[in-house]
């Protein structure tokens, strides 16, 4: 009798299911290119927002609230004077009523406080972002803008006290602090207006002279 030859098993070998391929490009923040323009937009957008907010508050406080009080009192308040003496303050004090004092104090504590904080923060942020290449000069500009915040708040408090109670010493101290506030505000204006213009001109010249320049530092 002939033996029956066994046929090899016809069952197909099990195939492992195909593993879906992962996307080759990883969007992890660790693989982000530091020179990518999108990565540099966040700090610039934040600085622009600060500058816009500071500009709006500057207009509201110095261009709207204080001028209305000037008109109501009939005299320019110390906030808009570069220097003043006892005679000037006595004239302003005699023209002010109790309601005027309340309105001025409220303006200092609300719009004046916000203006001071945002203006100082905006100036320091712009100086840090597009400040001069000289590190010592850049650091000086940043700290000058930051110093405007406590000096400005102190100036507002001292003006309220000076207009409420007479005193030659307080008048002189308030005038000195107010003058320092004006100097620091001028530095902020330079940081917010002049520095971006200088930076733009410098970048434009670099791109004009070198088409391959990408702005990376």
Coordinates of N, CA and C in Angstrom, one line a residue, residues 21-172:
X21 N 2.3 54.8 9.7 CA 3.5 55.6 9.8 C 3.2 56.9 10.5
X22 N 4.0 57.3 11.3 CA 3.9 58.6 12.0 C 4.4 59.7 11.0
X23 N 3.8 60.8 11.2 CA 4.2 61.9 10.4 C 5.7 62.2 10.6
X24 N 6.4 62.4 9.5 CA 7.8 62.6 9.6 C 8.2 63.9 10.3
X25 N 7.3 64.8 10.0 CA 7.6 66.2 10.6 C 7.1 66.2 12.0
X26 N 7.9 66.5 13.0 CA 7.4 66.7 14.4 C 7.2 68.1 14.7
X27 N 6.1 68.4 15.3 CA 5.7 69.8 15.6 C 6.1 70.1 17.1
X28 N 7.0 69.3 17.7 CA 7.3 69.6 19.1 C 8.0 70.9 19.2
X29 N 7.9 71.5 20.3 CA 8.5 72.8 20.5 C 10.0 72.7 20.6
X30 N 10.5 71.4 20.9 CA 11.9 71.2 21.0 C 12.6 71.3 19.7
X31 N 11.8 70.9 18.6 CA 12.4 70.9 17.3 C 12.1 72.2 16.5
X32 N 11.6 73.2 17.2 CA 11.2 74.5 16.5 C 12.5 75.2 16.2
X33 N 12.5 75.8 15.1 CA 13.7 76.6 14.6 C 13.7 77.9 15.3
X34 N 14.7 78.3 16.1 CA 14.7 79.6 16.8 C 14.7 80.7 15.9
X35 N 15.1 80.5 14.6 CA 15.2 81.6 13.6 C 13.9 81.7 12.8
X36 N 12.9 80.9 13.1 CA 11.6 80.9 12.4 C 10.9 82.2 12.8
X37 N 10.4 82.9 11.9 CA 9.7 84.2 12.1 C 8.5 84.0 13.1
X38 N 7.8 82.9 13.0 CA 6.6 82.7 13.8 C 7.0 82.6 15.3
X39 N 8.2 82.1 15.6 CA 8.6 82.0 17.0 C 9.0 83.4 17.6
X40 N 9.3 84.3 16.7 CA 9.6 85.7 17.2 C 8.5 86.6 17.3
X41 N 7.3 86.2 16.8 CA 6.1 87.1 16.8 C 5.5 87.3 18.2
X42 N 5.7 86.3 19.1 CA 5.0 86.4 20.4 C 5.5 87.6 21.2
X43 N 6.9 87.7 21.4 CA 7.3 88.9 22.2 C 7.1 90.2 21.5
X44 N 7.2 90.2 20.2 CA 6.9 91.5 19.5 C 5.5 91.9 19.6
X45 N 4.6 90.9 19.5 CA 3.2 91.2 19.7 C 2.8 91.7 21.1
X46 N 3.5 91.1 22.1 CA 3.3 91.6 23.4 C 3.7 93.0 23.6
X47 N 4.9 93.3 23.1 CA 5.4 94.7 23.2 C 4.5 95.7 22.5
X48 N 4.1 95.3 21.3 CA 3.2 96.2 20.5 C 1.9 96.4 21.3
X49 N 1.4 95.4 22.0 CA 0.2 95.6 22.8 C 0.4 96.5 23.9
X50 N 1.6 96.4 24.6 CA 1.9 97.3 25.7 C 2.0 98.8 25.2
X51 N 2.6 98.9 24.0 CA 2.8 100.3 23.5 C 1.4 100.9 23.2
X52 N 0.6 100.1 22.6 CA -0.8 100.6 22.2 C -1.6 101.0 23.5
X53 N -1.5 100.1 24.5 CA -2.2 100.4 25.7 C -1.7 101.6 26.4
X54 N -0.3 101.8 26.4 CA 0.3 103.0 27.0 C -0.1 104.2 26.3
X55 N -0.2 104.1 24.9 CA -0.6 105.3 24.1 C -2.1 105.7 24.4
X56 N -2.9 104.7 24.6 CA -4.4 105.0 24.9 C -4.5 105.6 26.2
X57 N -3.8 105.1 27.2 CA -3.8 105.6 28.6 C -3.2 107.0 28.7
X58 N -2.2 107.2 27.9 CA -1.6 108.6 27.8 C -2.5 109.6 27.3
X59 N -3.2 109.2 26.3 CA -4.3 110.2 25.7 C -5.4 110.4 26.8
X60 N -5.8 109.3 27.4 CA -7.0 109.4 28.3 C -6.6 110.3 29.5
X61 N -5.4 110.0 30.1 CA -5.0 110.7 31.3 C -4.5 112.1 31.1
X62 N -3.5 112.3 30.2 CA -2.9 113.6 29.9 C -3.7 114.4 28.9
X63 N -4.4 113.7 28.0 CA -5.1 114.4 27.0 C -6.6 114.6 27.2
X64 N -7.2 113.9 28.2 CA -8.6 114.0 28.4 C -8.9 114.4 29.9
X65 N -8.5 113.5 30.8 CA -8.9 113.7 32.2 C -8.3 115.0 32.8
X66 N -7.0 115.2 32.7 CA -6.4 116.3 33.3 C -6.8 117.6 32.6
X67 N -6.9 117.7 31.2 CA -7.4 119.0 30.6 C -8.7 119.4 31.1
X68 N -9.6 118.4 31.3 CA -11.0 118.7 31.8 C -10.9 119.3 33.2
X69 N -10.0 118.8 34.0 CA -9.8 119.4 35.4 C -9.1 120.8 35.3
X70 N -8.2 121.0 34.3 CA -7.6 122.3 34.1 C -8.7 123.3 33.8
X71 N -9.7 122.9 32.9 CA -10.8 123.8 32.5 C -11.7 124.1 33.7
X72 N -12.0 123.0 34.5 CA -12.9 123.2 35.6 C -12.3 124.1 36.7
X73 N -11.0 123.9 37.0 CA -10.3 124.7 38.0 C -10.0 126.1 37.5
X74 N -9.7 126.2 36.2 CA -9.3 127.5 35.7 C -7.8 127.8 35.8
X75 N -7.0 126.7 36.0 CA -5.6 126.8 36.1 C -5.0 125.5 35.7
X76 N -3.7 125.6 35.2 CA -3.0 124.3 34.9 C -2.5 123.6 36.2
X77 N -2.8 122.4 36.3 CA -2.5 121.6 37.5 C -1.0 121.3 37.5
X78 N -0.4 121.0 38.6 CA 1.0 120.6 38.7 C 1.5 119.5 37.8
X79 N 0.5 118.6 37.5 CA 0.9 117.4 36.6 C 1.5 117.8 35.3
X80 N 1.0 119.0 34.8 CA 1.5 119.5 33.5 C 2.4 120.6 33.6
X81 N 3.0 120.9 34.7 CA 4.0 121.9 34.9 C 5.4 121.3 35.1
X82 N 6.4 121.8 34.4 CA 7.7 121.3 34.5 C 8.3 121.7 35.9
X83 N 7.9 122.9 36.3 CA 8.4 123.4 37.6 C 7.4 124.3 38.2
X84 N 7.3 124.4 39.5 CA 6.4 125.3 40.2 C 6.9 125.7 41.5
X85 N 6.5 126.8 42.0 CA 6.9 127.3 43.3 C 5.7 127.5 44.2
X86 N 6.0 128.0 45.4 CA 4.9 128.1 46.4 C 3.8 129.1 45.9
X87 N 4.1 130.2 45.3 CA 3.1 131.1 44.8 C 2.2 130.4 43.8
X88 N 2.8 129.7 42.9 CA 2.0 129.0 41.9 C 1.0 128.0 42.5
X89 N 1.5 127.2 43.5 CA 0.7 126.2 44.1 C -0.4 126.9 44.9
X90 N -0.1 128.0 45.6 CA -1.1 128.7 46.4 C -2.2 129.2 45.5
X91 N -1.9 129.6 44.3 CA -2.9 130.1 43.3 C -3.8 128.9 42.9
X92 N -3.2 127.8 42.6 CA -3.9 126.6 42.2 C -4.8 126.1 43.3
X93 N -4.3 126.1 44.5 CA -5.0 125.6 45.7 C -6.2 126.5 46.0
X94 N -6.1 127.8 45.8 CA -7.2 128.7 46.1 C -8.3 128.5 45.0
X95 N -7.9 128.1 43.8 CA -8.9 128.0 42.8 C -9.7 126.6 42.8
X96 N -9.1 125.7 43.6 CA -9.7 124.3 43.6 C -10.7 124.2 44.8
X97 N -11.8 123.5 44.5 CA -12.8 123.2 45.5 C -12.6 121.7 46.0
X98 N -13.4 121.3 47.0 CA -13.3 120.0 47.5 C -13.5 119.0 46.4
X99 N -14.5 119.2 45.6 CA -14.8 118.3 44.5 C -13.7 118.2 43.5
X100 N -13.0 119.3 43.3 CA -11.8 119.2 42.4 C -10.7 118.3 43.0
X101 N -10.5 118.4 44.3 CA -9.5 117.6 44.9 C -9.9 116.1 44.8
X102 N -11.2 115.8 45.0 CA -11.6 114.4 44.9 C -11.4 113.9 43.5
X103 N -11.8 114.7 42.5 CA -11.6 114.3 41.1 C -10.2 114.1 40.7
X104 N -9.3 115.0 41.2 CA -7.9 114.8 40.8 C -7.3 113.6 41.5
X105 N -7.6 113.4 42.8 CA -7.1 112.2 43.5 C -7.6 110.9 42.8
X106 N -8.9 110.9 42.4 CA -9.4 109.8 41.7 C -8.7 109.5 40.4
X107 N -8.4 110.6 39.7 CA -7.7 110.4 38.4 C -6.3 109.9 38.6
X108 N -5.7 110.4 39.7 CA -4.3 109.9 40.0 C -4.3 108.4 40.3
X109 N -5.3 108.0 41.1 CA -5.4 106.6 41.6 C -5.9 105.6 40.5
X110 N -6.5 106.1 39.5 CA -7.1 105.2 38.5 C -6.3 105.3 37.1
X111 N -6.7 106.3 36.3 CA -6.0 106.4 35.0 C -4.6 106.8 35.2
X112 N -4.2 107.6 36.2 CA -2.8 108.0 36.4 C -2.0 106.8 36.8
X113 N -2.5 105.9 37.6 CA -1.8 104.7 38.0 C -1.5 103.8 36.8
X114 N -2.6 103.5 36.1 CA -2.5 102.7 34.9 C -1.5 103.2 33.9
X115 N -1.6 104.5 33.6 CA -0.7 105.2 32.7 C 0.7 105.0 33.1
X116 N 1.0 105.2 34.4 CA 2.4 105.1 34.8 C 2.9 103.7 34.7
X117 N 2.1 102.7 35.1 CA 2.6 101.3 35.0 C 2.8 100.9 33.5
X118 N 1.8 101.2 32.7 CA 1.9 100.7 31.3 C 3.0 101.5 30.5
X119 N 3.2 102.8 30.8 CA 4.2 103.6 30.1 C 5.6 103.1 30.5
X120 N 5.8 102.8 31.7 CA 7.1 102.3 32.2 C 7.4 100.9 31.6
X121 N 6.4 100.1 31.6 CA 6.5 98.7 31.1 C 6.8 98.7 29.6
X122 N 6.0 99.6 28.9 CA 6.2 99.7 27.4 C 7.6 100.1 27.1
X123 N 8.1 101.2 27.7 CA 9.4 101.7 27.4 C 10.5 100.7 27.7
X124 N 10.4 100.0 28.8 CA 11.4 99.0 29.2 C 11.3 97.8 28.2
X125 N 10.2 97.4 27.8 CA 10.0 96.3 26.8 C 10.6 96.6 25.5
X126 N 10.3 97.8 25.0 CA 10.9 98.2 23.7 C 12.4 98.3 23.7
X127 N 12.9 98.9 24.8 CA 14.4 99.0 25.0 C 15.0 97.6 25.0
X128 N 14.4 96.6 25.7 CA 14.9 95.3 25.8 C 14.8 94.6 24.4
X129 N 13.8 94.9 23.6 CA 13.6 94.2 22.3 C 14.5 94.8 21.2
X130 N 14.5 96.1 21.1 CA 15.2 96.7 19.9 C 16.2 97.8 20.4
X131 N 16.7 97.6 21.6 CA 17.6 98.6 22.2 C 18.9 98.6 21.5
X132 N 19.8 99.6 21.9 CA 21.1 99.7 21.3 C 22.0 98.5 21.6
X133 N 23.0 98.3 20.7 CA 23.9 97.1 20.9 C 24.7 97.2 22.2
X134 N 25.0 98.4 22.6 CA 25.8 98.7 23.8 C 24.9 98.2 25.0
X135 N 25.4 97.1 25.7 CA 24.6 96.5 26.8 C 24.5 97.5 27.9
X136 N 25.5 98.2 28.2 CA 25.4 99.2 29.4 C 24.3 100.2 29.1
X137 N 24.3 100.8 27.9 CA 23.3 101.8 27.5 C 21.9 101.2 27.5
X138 N 21.8 100.0 27.0 CA 20.5 99.3 27.0 C 20.0 99.1 28.4
X139 N 20.9 98.6 29.3 CA 20.5 98.4 30.6 C 20.1 99.7 31.3
X140 N 20.8 100.7 31.0 CA 20.4 102.0 31.6 C 19.0 102.5 31.2
X141 N 18.7 102.3 29.9 CA 17.4 102.7 29.4 C 16.3 101.9 30.0
X142 N 16.5 100.6 30.1 CA 15.5 99.7 30.7 C 15.2 100.1 32.2
X143 N 16.3 100.3 33.0 CA 16.1 100.7 34.4 C 15.5 102.1 34.5
X144 N 15.8 103.0 33.6 CA 15.2 104.3 33.7 C 13.7 104.2 33.4
X145 N 13.3 103.4 32.5 CA 11.8 103.2 32.2 C 11.1 102.6 33.4
X146 N 11.8 101.6 34.0 CA 11.2 100.9 35.2 C 11.1 101.9 36.4
X147 N 12.1 102.8 36.5 CA 12.1 103.7 37.6 C 11.0 104.7 37.5
X148 N 10.5 104.9 36.3 CA 9.4 105.9 36.1 C 8.2 105.5 36.8
X149 N 8.0 104.2 37.1 CA 6.8 103.7 37.7 C 6.7 104.2 39.2
X150 N 7.7 103.9 40.0 CA 7.6 104.4 41.4 C 7.7 105.9 41.5
X151 N 8.5 106.5 40.6 CA 8.6 108.0 40.7 C 7.3 108.6 40.3
X152 N 6.6 108.1 39.2 CA 5.4 108.7 38.8 C 4.3 108.5 39.9
X153 N 4.2 107.3 40.5 CA 3.2 107.1 41.5 C 3.5 108.0 42.7
X154 N 4.7 108.2 43.1 CA 5.1 109.1 44.2 C 4.8 110.5 43.9
X155 N 5.0 110.9 42.6 CA 4.6 112.3 42.2 C 3.2 112.6 42.3
X156 N 2.3 111.6 42.0 CA 0.9 111.8 42.1 C 0.4 111.9 43.5
X157 N 1.0 111.1 44.4 CA 0.7 111.1 45.8 C 1.1 112.5 46.4
X158 N 2.3 112.9 46.1 CA 2.8 114.2 46.6 C 2.0 115.4 46.1
X159 N 1.6 115.3 44.9 CA 0.7 116.4 44.4 C -0.6 116.5 45.1
X160 N -1.2 115.4 45.4 CA -2.4 115.4 46.2 C -2.2 116.0 47.6
X161 N -1.1 115.5 48.2 CA -0.8 116.1 49.5 C -0.5 117.5 49.5
X162 N 0.3 118.0 48.5 CA 0.7 119.4 48.4 C -0.5 120.3 48.2
X163 N -1.5 119.9 47.4 CA -2.7 120.7 47.1 C -3.6 120.7 48.3
X164 N -3.5 119.7 49.2 CA -4.4 119.7 50.4 C -3.8 120.4 51.6
X165 N -2.5 120.5 51.7 CA -1.9 121.1 52.9 C -0.8 122.0 52.4
X166 N -0.7 123.2 52.9 CA 0.4 124.1 52.5 C 1.7 123.7 53.2
X167 N 2.8 124.1 52.6 CA 4.1 123.8 53.1 C 5.2 124.0 52.0
X168 N 6.2 124.9 52.3 CA 7.2 125.2 51.3 C 8.1 124.0 51.0
X169 N 8.4 123.3 52.0 CA 9.3 122.1 51.9 C 8.6 121.0 51.0
X170 N 7.3 120.8 51.2 CA 6.6 119.8 50.4 C 6.5 120.3 49.0
X171 N 6.3 121.6 48.8 CA 6.2 122.1 47.4 C 7.5 121.9 46.6
X172 N 8.6 122.2 47.3 CA 9.9 122.0 46.6 C 10.2 120.5 46.3

